[in-house]
GROMACS .gro file of C-alpha atoms in nm:
model
  208
    1MET     CA    1   2.877   0.381  -1.325
    2LYS     CA    2   2.661   0.661  -1.407
    3ILE     CA    3   2.694   0.922  -1.131
    4THR     CA    4   2.491   1.238  -1.101
    5VAL     CA    5   2.644   1.510  -0.885
    6VAL     CA    6   2.422   1.794  -0.762
    7GLY     CA    7   2.621   2.089  -0.664
    8ALA     CA    8   2.907   1.986  -0.901
    9ALA     CA    9   3.076   2.330  -0.916
   10GLY     CA   10   3.145   2.353  -0.545
   11MET     CA   11   3.457   2.262  -0.349
   12ALA     CA   12   3.344   1.904  -0.275
   13GLY     CA   13   3.139   1.855  -0.584
   14SER     CA   14   3.410   1.952  -0.833
   15ARG     CA   15   3.656   1.720  -0.665
   16ILE     CA   16   3.409   1.434  -0.666
   17VAL     CA   17   3.348   1.491  -1.043
   18ALA     CA   18   3.720   1.484  -1.112
   19GLU     CA   19   3.765   1.161  -0.905
   20ALA     CA   20   3.468   0.991  -1.079
   21ARG     CA   21   3.614   1.082  -1.424
   22ARG     CA   22   3.961   0.971  -1.304
   23ARG     CA   23   3.807   0.625  -1.243
   24GLY     CA   24   3.623   0.612  -1.570
   25HIS     CA   25   3.272   0.683  -1.461
   26HIS     CA   26   3.014   0.870  -1.661
   27VAL     CA   27   2.921   1.190  -1.473
   28THR     CA   28   2.626   1.421  -1.510
   29ALA     CA   29   2.688   1.753  -1.333
   30VAL     CA   30   2.379   1.934  -1.211
   31LEU     CA   31   2.445   2.310  -1.190
   32PRO     CA   32   2.234   2.615  -1.087
   33GLY     CA   33   2.404   2.838  -1.338
   34PRO     CA   34   2.650   2.833  -1.637
   35ARG     CA   35   2.898   2.557  -1.688
   36PRO     CA   36   3.236   2.644  -1.514
   37ASP     CA   37   3.552   2.632  -1.720
   38THR     CA   38   3.693   2.379  -1.463
   39LEU     CA   39   3.432   2.122  -1.554
   40PRO     CA   40   3.601   1.842  -1.754
   41PRO     CA   41   3.479   1.850  -2.116
   42GLU     CA   42   3.360   1.493  -2.109
   43VAL     CA   43   3.110   1.562  -1.828
   44THR     CA   44   2.744   1.616  -1.916
   45ASP     CA   45   2.609   1.938  -1.757
   46VAL     CA   46   2.249   2.007  -1.680
   47ARG     CA   47   2.094   2.334  -1.538
   48GLY     CA   48   1.861   2.273  -1.258
   49ASP     CA   49   1.729   2.381  -0.917
   50ALA     CA   50   1.792   2.112  -0.656
   51THR     CA   51   1.441   2.175  -0.513
   52ASP     CA   52   1.271   2.083  -0.847
   53VAL     CA   53   1.173   1.731  -0.742
   54GLU     CA   54   1.027   1.648  -1.099
   55LEU     CA   55   1.343   1.752  -1.277
   56MET     CA   56   1.579   1.579  -1.026
   57THR     CA   57   1.375   1.258  -1.032
   58LYS     CA   58   1.415   1.243  -1.412
   59LEU     CA   59   1.795   1.298  -1.385
   60PHE     CA   60   1.828   1.048  -1.104
   61ASP     CA   61   1.633   0.793  -1.289
   62ASP     CA   62   1.910   0.734  -1.533
   63ALA     CA   63   2.183   0.722  -1.272
   64ASP     CA   64   2.344   0.437  -1.072
   65ALA     CA   65   2.415   0.681  -0.782
   66VAL     CA   66   2.367   1.044  -0.696
   67VAL     CA   67   2.585   1.263  -0.489
   68GLY     CA   68   2.425   1.572  -0.307
   69ALA     CA   69   2.711   1.814  -0.269
   70THR     CA   70   2.509   2.139  -0.239
   71ARG     CA   71   2.617   2.399  -0.001
   72PRO     CA   72   2.410   2.711   0.085
   73ALA     CA   73   2.554   3.062   0.036
   74PRO     CA   74   2.617   3.254   0.352
   75GLY     CA   75   2.290   3.380   0.484
   76ALA     CA   76   2.099   3.099   0.310
   77GLU     CA   77   2.174   2.823   0.562
   78HIS     CA   78   1.793   2.794   0.636
   79THR     CA   79   1.737   2.643   0.291
   80VAL     CA   80   1.935   2.326   0.370
   81THR     CA   81   1.640   2.120   0.503
   82ALA     CA   82   1.426   2.212   0.192
   83VAL     CA   83   1.708   2.123  -0.048
   84THR     CA   84   1.780   1.793   0.128
   85ALA     CA   85   1.415   1.689   0.144
   86ALA     CA   86   1.366   1.759  -0.230
   87LEU     CA   87   1.675   1.548  -0.315
   88LEU     CA   88   1.572   1.272  -0.090
   89ASP     CA   89   1.210   1.271  -0.256
   90ALA     CA   90   1.359   1.262  -0.602
   91SER     CA   91   1.599   0.987  -0.500
   92ALA     CA   92   1.314   0.779  -0.353
   93ALA     CA   93   1.102   0.830  -0.659
   94ALA     CA   94   1.377   0.728  -0.894
   95LYS     CA   95   1.480   0.438  -0.659
   96THR     CA   96   1.842   0.561  -0.694
   97ARG     CA   97   2.085   0.576  -0.399
   98ILE     CA   98   2.194   0.926  -0.291
   99LEU     CA   99   2.516   1.010  -0.084
  100PHE     CA  100   2.517   1.355   0.089
  101ILE     CA  101   2.832   1.554   0.167
  102GLY     CA  102   2.749   1.690   0.496
  103GLY     CA  103   2.940   1.839   0.785
  104SER     CA  104   3.121   1.728   1.098
  105ALA     CA  105   2.883   1.901   1.353
  106PRO     CA  106   2.652   1.595   1.399
  107LEU     CA  107   2.945   1.376   1.493
  108LEU     CA  108   3.056   1.278   1.843
  109ALA     CA  109   3.352   1.480   1.967
  110PRO     CA  110   3.668   1.306   2.132
  111GLY     CA  111   3.569   1.459   2.476
  112GLY     CA  112   3.197   1.361   2.444
  113GLY     CA  113   2.901   1.546   2.319
  114LEU     CA  114   2.863   1.677   1.966
  115VAL     CA  115   3.125   1.831   1.751
  116PHE     CA  116   2.893   2.124   1.727
  117ASP     CA  117   2.931   2.202   2.085
  118ALA     CA  118   3.322   2.174   2.079
  119PRO     CA  119   3.461   2.519   2.008
  120GLU     CA  120   3.816   2.377   1.916
  121TYR     CA  121   3.644   2.228   1.610
  122VAL     CA  122   3.348   2.455   1.553
  123PRO     CA  123   3.443   2.818   1.625
  124PRO     CA  124   3.166   3.075   1.653
  125ALA     CA  125   3.205   3.197   1.297
  126TRP     CA  126   3.117   2.843   1.180
  127ARG     CA  127   2.818   2.774   1.400
  128THR     CA  128   2.543   2.869   1.155
  129ILE     CA  129   2.662   2.639   0.873
  130ALA     CA  130   2.737   2.369   1.139
  131ALA     CA  131   2.379   2.388   1.263
  132ALA     CA  132   2.260   2.348   0.904
  133SER     CA  133   2.456   2.025   0.876
  134ILE     CA  134   2.268   1.888   1.182
  135ALA     CA  135   1.938   1.986   1.026
  136GLN     CA  136   2.046   1.810   0.710
  137LEU     CA  137   2.120   1.480   0.872
  138ALA     CA  138   1.788   1.517   1.082
  139ALA     CA  139   1.610   1.538   0.754
  140CYS     CA  140   1.775   1.222   0.618
  141ARG     CA  141   1.714   0.996   0.920
  142PRO     CA  142   1.328   0.933   0.876
  143HIS     CA  143   1.329   0.930   0.509
  144THR     CA  144   1.259   0.615   0.318
  145ALA     CA  145   1.524   0.702   0.038
  146ASP     CA  146   1.843   0.490   0.012
  147TRP     CA  147   2.067   0.756   0.161
  148THR     CA  148   2.422   0.782   0.305
  149TYR     CA  149   2.555   1.085   0.491
  150VAL     CA  150   2.938   1.153   0.484
  151SER     CA  151   3.083   1.385   0.753
  152PRO     CA  152   3.416   1.525   0.654
  153ALA     CA  153   3.680   1.618   0.926
  154ALA     CA  154   3.636   1.941   1.113
  155LEU     CA  155   3.872   2.117   0.881
  156PHE     CA  156   3.776   2.054   0.520
  157GLU     CA  157   3.941   2.249   0.248
  158PRO     CA  158   4.122   2.226  -0.094
  159GLY     CA  159   4.450   2.046  -0.081
  160VAL     CA  160   4.623   1.750  -0.253
  161ARG     CA  161   4.506   1.399  -0.339
  162THR     CA  162   4.706   1.155  -0.140
  163GLY     CA  163   4.465   0.873  -0.183
  164GLN     CA  164   4.481   0.826   0.197
  165TYR     CA  165   4.219   0.873   0.451
  166ARG     CA  166   4.078   0.711   0.766
  167ARG     CA  167   3.706   0.614   0.773
  168GLY     CA  168   3.524   0.643   1.106
  169GLY     CA  169   3.169   0.579   1.221
  170THR     CA  170   2.960   0.853   1.390
  171SER     CA  171   3.267   0.999   1.574
  172LEU     CA  172   3.505   1.267   1.443
  173VAL     CA  173   3.826   1.129   1.296
  174VAL     CA  174   4.119   1.298   1.475
  175ALA     CA  175   4.493   1.282   1.438
  176PRO     CA  176   4.719   1.192   1.744
  177ASP     CA  177   4.767   1.564   1.806
  178GLY     CA  178   4.390   1.625   1.824
  179THR     CA  179   4.346   1.803   1.494
  180SER     CA  180   4.083   1.689   1.242
  181ARG     CA  181   4.123   1.765   0.883
  182ILE     CA  182   4.084   1.625   0.523
  183SER     CA  183   4.146   1.766   0.189
  184ALA     CA  184   3.860   1.792  -0.057
  185GLU     CA  185   4.053   1.573  -0.294
  186ASP     CA  186   4.086   1.289  -0.045
  187LEU     CA  187   3.733   1.327   0.064
  188ALA     CA  188   3.638   1.260  -0.306
  189VAL     CA  189   3.850   0.943  -0.299
  190ALA     CA  190   3.655   0.822   0.010
  191VAL     CA  191   3.322   0.911  -0.159
  192LEU     CA  192   3.406   0.717  -0.476
  193ASP     CA  193   3.531   0.424  -0.275
  194GLU     CA  194   3.191   0.415  -0.091
  195LEU     CA  195   2.991   0.451  -0.423
  196GLU     CA  196   3.192   0.159  -0.573
  197GLN     CA  197   3.181  -0.068  -0.264
  198PRO     CA  198   2.895   0.044  -0.050
  199ALA     CA  199   2.926  -0.039   0.317
  200GLU     CA  200   2.624  -0.070   0.560
  201GLU     CA  201   2.666   0.252   0.751
  202ARG     CA  202   2.431   0.527   0.669
  203HIS     CA  203   2.646   0.787   0.848
  204PHE     CA  204   3.017   0.774   0.850
  205SER     CA  205   3.311   1.014   0.896
  206VAL     CA  206   3.636   1.072   0.706
  207GLY     CA  207   3.964   1.228   0.808
  208TYR     CA  208   4.340   1.182   0.827
   0.00000   0.00000   0.00000
């Protein structure tokens, strides 16, 4: 496959690039700045602003699938909706499927209600970025683009690639002890599995 990853230098994006290359796919990495040393040499890199719909459309037109793995810098969470809308518009114009790496906040919590309102999963320090993920999914829902939204577990961080994960629907995936976590490496496994064999759900969760 030809896969374009927007936000390819981030925690999620860099692992998705690595997993895609591990499986032999051709990857184009869309970056806002210089090429990082960690990017595999065989990956094509392109400088571009994710809100540049014309440029994104051209890049997406040559892809079999797109991954939106952008994440706002602290203090810029308000930009999420505009970035998401631009990527959706470009995806629709190019008629190319796009998969967004979102957050856990829009999911249903084990005790009922949204994860956003469960302090055991979203402590106060995380609420701003968590709210941004709710806004991101809200921007996707009415759009005509062929989109999928992936919600990682509540604790999503660098780790090891085990190749194992559990896939849920619109509820948070939790372990028997109530914790909810996934490594960025295993999220990438789940993302590539979905790109290679798409399911019908537009919104699904991933965790251990």
